[in-house]
Tab-separated table of C-alpha atoms in Angstrom:
chain	number	residue	atom	x	y	z
H	1	MET	CA	-1.156	-15.289	3.135
H	2	SER	CA	-1.246	-18.716	4.233
H	3	GLU	CA	1.672	-19.907	6.019
H	4	GLY	CA	4.861	-19.930	3.434
H	5	LEU	CA	3.630	-18.459	1.250
H	6	ARG	CA	5.106	-15.273	-0.097
H	7	VAL	CA	5.293	-12.779	-2.608
H	8	PRO	CA	8.750	-12.620	-4.694
H	9	SER	CA	10.755	-9.773	-4.457
H	10	GLY	CA	12.961	-10.699	-7.506
H	11	PRO	CA	12.882	-11.953	-10.909
H	12	ILE	CA	11.214	-15.382	-11.104
H	13	GLU	CA	12.862	-18.358	-12.633
H	14	THR	CA	11.012	-20.909	-12.347
H	15	CYS	CA	6.670	-21.295	-11.654
H	16	PRO	CA	5.873	-20.808	-8.084
H	17	VAL	CA	4.077	-24.126	-6.659
H	18	GLY	CA	1.482	-23.667	-4.570
H	19	PHE	CA	-2.730	-22.685	-3.274
H	20	MET	CA	-4.128	-19.305	-1.398
H	21	PRO	CA	-7.708	-19.355	-1.435
H	22	ARG	CA	-9.422	-16.618	-3.529
H	23	GLU	CA	-10.155	-14.437	-1.257
H	24	ALA	CA	-6.679	-14.635	0.012
H	25	GLN	CA	-5.254	-13.889	-3.382
H	26	ARG	CA	-8.151	-11.164	-4.144
H	27	ALA	CA	-6.219	-9.156	-0.738
H	28	MET	CA	-2.981	-9.795	-1.746
H	29	VAL	CA	-3.871	-8.399	-5.515
H	30	LEU	CA	-5.329	-5.133	-3.494
H	31	ASP	CA	-2.432	-4.665	-1.001
H	32	ALA	CA	0.526	-4.747	-3.795
H	33	LEU	CA	-1.874	-1.892	-6.041
H	34	ARG	CA	-2.661	0.232	-2.897
H	35	VAL	CA	1.499	-0.439	-1.614
H	36	ALA	CA	2.161	0.727	-5.448
H	37	GLY	CA	0.161	4.094	-4.469
H	38	VAL	CA	-2.179	2.746	-7.267
H	39	GLU	CA	-6.170	3.921	-6.614
H	40	LEU	CA	-8.458	1.705	-7.199
H	41	GLY	CA	-12.121	2.264	-8.870
H	42	ALA	CA	-14.999	-0.048	-8.975
H	43	TYR	CA	-13.903	-1.795	-12.279
H	44	ASP	CA	-10.601	-1.796	-11.283
H	45	GLU	CA	-11.574	-3.977	-7.865
H	46	ARG	CA	-13.834	-5.946	-10.409
H	47	ILE	CA	-10.524	-6.642	-12.105
H	48	ALA	CA	-8.904	-8.149	-8.952
H	49	GLU	CA	-11.894	-9.778	-7.927
H	50	TRP	CA	-11.584	-11.764	-11.684
H	51	LEU	CA	-7.451	-12.139	-11.475
H	52	ALA	CA	-8.315	-14.141	-7.733
H	53	GLY	CA	-9.718	-16.303	-9.394
H	54	TRP	CA	-6.080	-17.224	-11.705
H	55	ASP	CA	-3.974	-19.976	-10.359
H	56	TRP	CA	-1.887	-18.761	-7.863
H	57	SER	CA	1.938	-19.045	-9.943
H	58	THR	CA	0.106	-16.769	-12.035
H	59	VAL	CA	-1.630	-14.351	-9.549
H	60	VAL	CA	2.037	-13.960	-6.980
H	61	VAL	CA	3.531	-13.064	-10.071
H	62	ILE	CA	1.590	-9.993	-11.083
H	63	ALA	CA	2.166	-9.021	-6.977
H	64	SER	CA	5.418	-9.315	-7.124
H	65	TRP	CA	5.858	-7.376	-10.172
H	66	LEU	CA	3.784	-4.620	-8.593
H	67	GLN	CA	5.537	-4.758	-5.886
H	68	ARG	CA	9.355	-4.698	-7.777
H	69	ALA	CA	7.926	-1.831	-9.569
H	70	HIS	CA	7.247	0.018	-6.659
H	71	ALA	CA	10.490	-0.729	-4.882
H	72	GLU	CA	12.056	0.631	-7.879
H	73	ARG	CA	10.555	3.518	-8.320
H	74	ALA	CA	10.717	4.201	-4.436
H	75	LYS	CA	14.917	3.776	-4.958
H	76	ALA	CA	14.353	6.415	-7.724
H	77	HIS	CA	12.645	9.015	-5.130
H	78	ALA	CA	15.353	8.106	-2.398
H	79	GLU	CA	18.062	9.058	-4.640
H	80	VAL	CA	16.716	12.436	-6.104
H	81	LEU	CA	15.995	13.538	-2.383
H	82	ARG	CA	19.307	12.787	-1.096
H	83	GLU	CA	20.763	14.531	-4.316
H	84	ILE	CA	18.983	17.612	-3.073
H	85	ALA	CA	20.513	17.570	-0.039
H	86	ASP	CA	23.948	16.942	-0.792
H	87	LEU	CA	23.022	19.963	-2.960
H	88	TRP	CA	21.464	21.950	0.514
H	89	MET	CA	24.756	20.866	2.343
H	90	GLU	CA	27.318	22.758	-0.069
H	91	ARG	CA	25.516	25.196	0.285
H	92	SER	CA	25.111	25.360	3.291
H	93	THR	CA	28.611	26.340	3.548
H	94	THR	CA	28.468	29.531	1.351
H	95	GLU	CA	25.840	31.099	2.543
H	96	LEU	CA	25.368	33.750	5.599
H	97	PRO	CA	25.294	31.773	8.975
H	98	ARG	CA	21.650	32.344	9.866
H	99	ASP	CA	20.616	30.316	6.828
H	100	ARG	CA	23.071	27.820	7.274
H	101	MET	CA	21.440	26.257	9.841
H	102	ASN	CA	18.437	26.171	8.065
H	103	LEU	CA	19.869	24.805	4.816
H	104	ARG	CA	21.326	21.809	7.037
H	105	TYR	CA	18.314	21.579	8.992
H	106	ARG	CA	16.193	21.304	5.612
H	107	ALA	CA	18.708	18.349	4.346
H	108	HIS	CA	18.682	16.948	7.214
H	109	GLU	CA	14.778	16.328	6.553
H	110	LEU	CA	15.523	15.324	3.226
H	111	ARG	CA	17.770	12.612	3.706
H	112	GLU	CA	15.578	11.347	6.669
H	113	MET	CA	12.565	10.799	3.602
H	114	ALA	CA	14.351	9.724	1.240
H	115	ASP	CA	15.484	6.806	4.363
H	116	ALA	CA	11.697	6.736	4.558
H	117	ALA	CA	10.657	6.516	0.416
H	118	GLY	CA	13.876	3.775	0.344
H	119	ALA	CA	12.616	2.086	3.083
H	120	GLY	CA	9.552	1.556	0.899
H	121	GLU	CA	7.637	3.716	3.294
H	122	GLY	CA	6.304	6.677	1.783
H	123	LEU	CA	7.174	8.672	-1.699
């Protein structure tokens, strides 16, 4: 990406100003789609190529939408994992001793997964 040009991570209130070569814009769009977990077909890639020919302010807003949608999905996923981990920890206090360790270990694993998902490392 060109120096100083970043994809905004929050709502965009004014028209972004900047320029990025077509190939860099194409890479930005494809990267945003990849990070969001979108599987692309040949026609999808053709449309990404077409979109890359638009002005930077349009392309960066679309890339920002994709990134923000992915971030919200990751936060929601992380929250669900944390809730399940909390339930398993609660249950570990009422289970037989041999099962407590397993439940606590699984709860710890879920919390680690939640942290990774919340950081956008995976869903």
